[in-house]
């Protein structure tokens, strides 16, 4: 990977290399809100964090196009969107100018789902972007994880670590995309978009009936990690799309058939709401607690070891860990 060198530290901010930018992407209320880690000049529009159930979140209607470019210096807000929406892609030219890249165009090299917080890798060098994409593709083929996520789950996995395998497909109903598992997929299913997926998981901490789980996907599919945790009967907090499959009767958890379950806001029990200090209406707006914590990149020279990029947790994520007594060992 000759041709670029690290110019700054890799934890808690921008990671810079020739033609490469790593940004913190921070999620908000679904697709309609963004979280801002390092406020810059928004004192007039910011609310007191003490009065917010999810500290660090910022409503998009409070941002102008120019202000969004400023926020993007510390956070990436979205991967894609409808025509006319204010998204990362729509302001990449301004962001390039703001970073002093001139006519060089930024492109997304690595990103997770738009509701997921954490790292997003951008590049203004086509050659570097191509090499990095090849590195990620080769790592997947060799089943070497390059991305590590943290998730807070409603429930505790039955085993402390292991792997989750499932064949998944994306279905659309009433204009909503929903990822569902497919049992014993046929060759025809695979040709029609069904994909076999695999993730590693490890329980980092437990408390209050919840868990902090480390997740490492070895395949790429929309909402893969959320669905994998639902299949473990431990949905991610703030998963308002797939967690509706899980039901509890007399203390026993089970899954409803995917084909007959419509997405709905996640329902948390009263004890958990008290621990989180949330009302039911606030819980209905709970952000997805899935964070791209670490990303591995190849070193500058072939013999160099891997470089790790680390993203600090969003304030609302840290607050949840504190409320639930989830402390990393």
XYZ file of C-alpha atoms in Angstrom:
329
model
C 0.000 0.000 0.000
C 2.769 2.399 -0.857
C 1.749 5.930 -1.693
C 0.274 7.180 1.538
C 1.487 7.903 5.043
C -0.272 8.588 8.305
C -0.137 12.275 9.203
C -2.166 12.277 12.409
C -3.269 10.159 15.349
C -5.918 7.536 14.752
C -8.105 7.702 17.846
C -10.751 10.298 18.491
C -10.905 12.351 15.311
C -9.665 12.508 11.740
C -7.180 9.921 10.545
C -5.264 11.433 7.646
C -3.173 9.900 4.922
C -2.339 10.898 1.391
C -5.693 10.854 -0.360
C -7.482 9.296 2.603
C -9.794 10.689 5.286
C -11.425 8.726 8.076
C -14.380 10.441 9.692
C -16.642 9.680 12.592
C -20.159 8.920 11.443
C -22.763 9.514 14.049
C -26.344 8.340 13.913
C -29.476 10.180 14.890
C -33.165 9.421 15.132
C -33.411 6.977 12.252
C -32.753 8.493 8.861
C -34.002 11.929 9.877
C -31.524 13.121 12.469
C -27.824 13.436 12.911
C -25.582 13.451 15.934
C -22.744 15.950 16.272
C -19.671 14.923 18.260
C -17.681 18.150 18.232
C -19.919 21.244 18.005
C -18.433 24.137 16.064
C -20.350 27.376 16.172
C -23.798 25.988 16.928
C -24.277 27.490 20.386
C -27.368 29.442 19.298
C -29.110 26.351 18.020
C -27.896 23.703 20.461
C -30.007 22.560 23.357
C -28.660 21.825 26.818
C -27.392 18.247 26.906
C -28.740 17.906 30.426
C -32.320 18.120 29.147
C -31.883 15.603 26.343
C -32.718 11.901 26.760
C -30.086 11.153 24.089
C -27.262 13.670 24.641
C -25.280 14.671 21.587
C -28.082 14.371 19.029
C -28.870 17.278 16.712
C -32.008 17.724 14.601
C -31.293 18.191 10.851
C -33.672 21.117 10.485
C -31.249 23.088 12.647
C -28.507 22.851 9.997
C -27.868 24.860 6.873
C -25.891 23.420 3.979
C -22.775 25.308 5.094
C -23.154 24.156 8.690
C -23.481 20.548 7.574
C -20.117 20.803 5.835
C -18.634 21.996 9.146
C -20.218 19.107 11.028
C -18.802 16.665 8.481
C -15.294 17.629 9.495
C -15.959 15.559 12.603
C -18.794 13.283 11.535
C -20.331 11.669 8.475
C -24.106 11.836 8.615
C -25.424 9.540 5.921
C -24.379 7.282 3.061
C -27.168 7.772 0.580
C -30.493 9.443 0.241
C -33.336 10.549 -1.963
C -32.797 13.290 -4.567
C -32.746 16.650 -2.846
C -32.026 15.260 0.615
C -29.218 16.794 2.635
C -26.742 13.899 2.828
C -23.041 13.226 2.798
C -23.009 12.620 -0.945
C -24.842 15.857 -1.677
C -22.171 17.981 0.035
C -18.999 16.072 -0.899
C -17.853 18.889 -3.256
C -18.139 21.486 -0.476
C -16.463 19.120 1.969
C -13.556 18.671 -0.447
C -13.137 22.433 -0.664
C -13.417 22.795 3.101
C -10.623 20.253 3.575
C -8.410 22.073 1.078
C -8.512 19.299 -1.521
C -9.172 21.629 -4.454
C -10.560 19.783 -7.455
C -9.986 16.335 -5.949
C -13.272 14.498 -5.458
C -14.000 12.644 -2.252
C -15.521 9.184 -2.421
C -16.698 6.783 0.265
C -14.376 3.784 0.617
C -15.931 2.075 3.627
C -19.156 2.806 5.473
C -21.775 0.956 7.457
C -25.543 1.453 7.637
C -26.785 5.026 7.878
C -28.231 4.542 11.384
C -24.906 3.166 12.648
C -22.458 5.486 14.377
C -18.682 5.249 14.119
C -16.104 5.403 11.372
C -16.506 6.174 7.670
C -13.481 6.064 5.370
C -13.267 8.691 2.601
C -10.648 9.066 -0.122
C -9.740 11.748 -2.642
C -7.261 9.447 -4.442
C -8.846 6.913 -6.852
C -5.779 4.646 -6.736
C -5.735 4.552 -2.942
C -9.492 3.974 -2.808
C -9.163 1.061 -5.228
C -6.346 -0.502 -3.198
C -8.273 -0.189 0.032
C -11.394 -1.737 -1.495
C -9.269 -4.649 -2.729
C -7.850 -5.030 0.776
C -11.342 -5.219 2.277
C -12.536 -7.663 -0.405
C -9.473 -9.901 0.052
C -9.957 -9.879 3.821
C -13.576 -10.990 3.426
C -12.581 -13.852 1.122
C -9.959 -14.934 3.663
C -12.555 -14.507 6.473
C -10.383 -12.006 8.309
C -12.493 -9.341 10.021
C -11.457 -5.734 9.429
C -14.361 -3.989 11.182
C -15.308 -4.269 14.839
C -18.662 -2.988 16.085
C -20.035 -2.471 19.559
C -23.719 -3.059 20.204
C -25.931 -2.763 23.266
C -28.529 -5.521 23.209
C -31.860 -6.016 24.952
C -31.080 -9.429 26.362
C -27.913 -11.460 26.842
C -26.695 -14.042 24.289
C -26.864 -17.647 25.487
C -23.118 -18.100 24.960
C -20.334 -15.632 25.666
C -18.918 -15.858 22.139
C -19.389 -17.646 18.870
C -20.466 -17.135 15.282
C -23.829 -16.478 13.691
C -24.635 -17.829 10.245
C -27.814 -17.063 8.343
C -29.002 -16.780 4.776
C -30.636 -13.370 4.353
C -32.695 -11.593 1.725
C -34.089 -8.089 1.378
C -37.847 -7.780 0.952
C -39.943 -4.682 0.294
C -43.444 -4.274 1.672
C -45.449 -1.050 1.756
C -42.355 0.864 0.662
C -40.276 -0.457 3.570
C -37.217 -2.652 3.138
C -36.929 -5.534 5.595
C -34.140 -8.099 5.823
C -35.438 -11.604 6.587
C -33.718 -14.983 7.024
C -34.156 -17.809 4.551
C -34.003 -21.409 5.734
C -32.074 -23.863 3.556
C -31.691 -21.552 0.543
C -31.659 -23.199 -2.868
C -29.392 -22.317 -5.772
C -32.304 -20.371 -7.237
C -32.617 -18.383 -4.001
C -28.930 -17.466 -4.172
C -29.324 -16.313 -7.769
C -32.329 -14.200 -6.746
C -30.478 -12.237 -4.077
C -30.305 -14.472 -1.027
C -26.865 -14.282 0.615
C -25.206 -16.496 3.189
C -23.921 -14.245 5.969
C -21.525 -14.763 8.863
C -20.607 -12.717 11.942
C -18.450 -13.316 15.000
C -19.693 -12.090 18.374
C -18.261 -11.784 21.885
C -20.026 -10.558 25.009
C -17.922 -7.784 26.539
C -20.109 -6.969 29.560
C -23.536 -7.745 31.002
C -25.876 -5.917 33.336
C -29.559 -5.145 33.907
C -30.553 -7.927 31.518
C -28.610 -6.294 28.681
C -25.205 -6.828 27.109
C -22.403 -4.932 25.439
C -21.500 -7.149 22.490
C -18.527 -6.972 20.139
C -19.503 -7.891 16.576
C -17.237 -8.621 13.616
C -19.015 -9.213 10.293
C -17.244 -11.438 7.772
C -19.785 -10.747 5.043
C -21.561 -7.605 3.886
C -25.344 -7.386 3.758
C -27.807 -4.626 4.757
C -28.761 -4.784 8.466
C -26.781 -8.004 8.831
C -25.717 -7.368 12.424
C -29.176 -6.254 13.566
C -30.814 -9.368 12.114
C -28.114 -11.646 13.502
C -28.742 -10.334 17.017
C -32.510 -10.727 16.621
C -31.866 -14.370 15.704
C -30.003 -14.644 19.022
C -33.145 -13.261 20.741
C -31.105 -10.208 21.759
C -32.114 -7.289 19.499
C -29.932 -4.196 19.401
C -31.314 -1.278 21.399
C -32.925 1.183 19.020
C -33.591 -1.390 16.281
C -37.076 -0.221 15.360
C -37.260 -2.346 12.241
C -36.286 -5.951 12.989
C -36.843 -6.272 16.743
C -40.619 -6.585 16.212
C -40.056 -10.280 15.446
C -39.153 -11.020 19.052
C -41.881 -11.667 21.579
C -41.839 -12.683 25.248
C -44.445 -14.915 26.915
C -44.077 -15.938 30.579
C -40.460 -14.853 30.490
C -39.623 -16.953 27.437
C -38.463 -15.279 24.238
C -39.356 -16.503 20.765
C -39.460 -15.253 17.185
C -42.533 -14.560 15.106
C -42.420 -15.608 11.433
C -40.533 -12.955 9.469
C -43.008 -12.989 6.577
C -45.917 -12.042 8.862
C -44.184 -9.423 11.012
C -44.277 -5.744 10.116
C -41.656 -3.267 11.376
C -42.660 -1.287 14.442
C -41.059 0.750 17.190
C -39.071 -1.309 19.656
C -40.931 -2.070 22.888
C -38.858 -2.223 26.090
C -40.081 -3.545 29.427
C -40.752 -1.193 32.331
C -37.689 -2.233 34.327
C -35.382 -1.427 31.422
C -37.112 1.895 30.805
C -36.511 2.827 34.438
C -32.821 1.947 34.190
C -32.510 4.051 31.040
C -34.536 6.885 32.628
C -36.792 6.998 29.554
C -40.514 7.310 29.022
C -42.187 4.975 26.487
C -42.471 7.872 24.017
C -38.759 8.640 24.390
C -37.897 4.968 23.975
C -39.755 5.032 20.655
C -37.094 7.512 19.462
C -34.143 5.557 20.863
C -31.166 5.705 18.448
C -29.693 2.465 17.163
C -26.945 1.424 19.593
C -24.613 -0.033 16.974
C -21.217 1.633 16.647
C -18.347 0.959 14.215
C -15.662 1.095 16.888
C -12.548 -0.065 15.021
C -11.429 -0.365 11.418
C -8.196 -2.042 10.308
C -6.192 -0.796 7.332
C -2.977 -2.074 5.738
C 0.272 -0.335 6.640
C 2.168 1.990 4.328
C 4.564 -0.732 3.146
C 3.825 -4.407 2.442
C 5.772 -5.563 5.508
C 4.090 -3.110 7.851
C 1.492 -4.302 10.307
C -2.141 -3.289 10.231
C -3.198 0.196 11.320
C -6.198 0.481 13.637
C -8.602 3.422 13.518
C -10.632 3.901 16.705
C -13.835 5.919 17.073
C -14.989 7.196 20.489
C -18.534 6.383 21.485
C -21.354 8.914 20.948
C -22.526 10.548 24.196
C -25.919 8.795 24.127
C -24.177 5.409 23.762
C -21.884 6.135 26.719
C -24.884 7.295 28.756
C -26.685 4.013 28.066
C -23.647 2.003 29.171
C -23.538 3.980 32.395
C -27.262 3.581 33.068
C -27.075 -0.194 32.543
C -23.805 -0.692 34.422
C -22.083 -2.091 31.333
C -18.362 -1.640 31.843
C -15.727 -2.966 29.458
C -13.460 -5.495 31.139
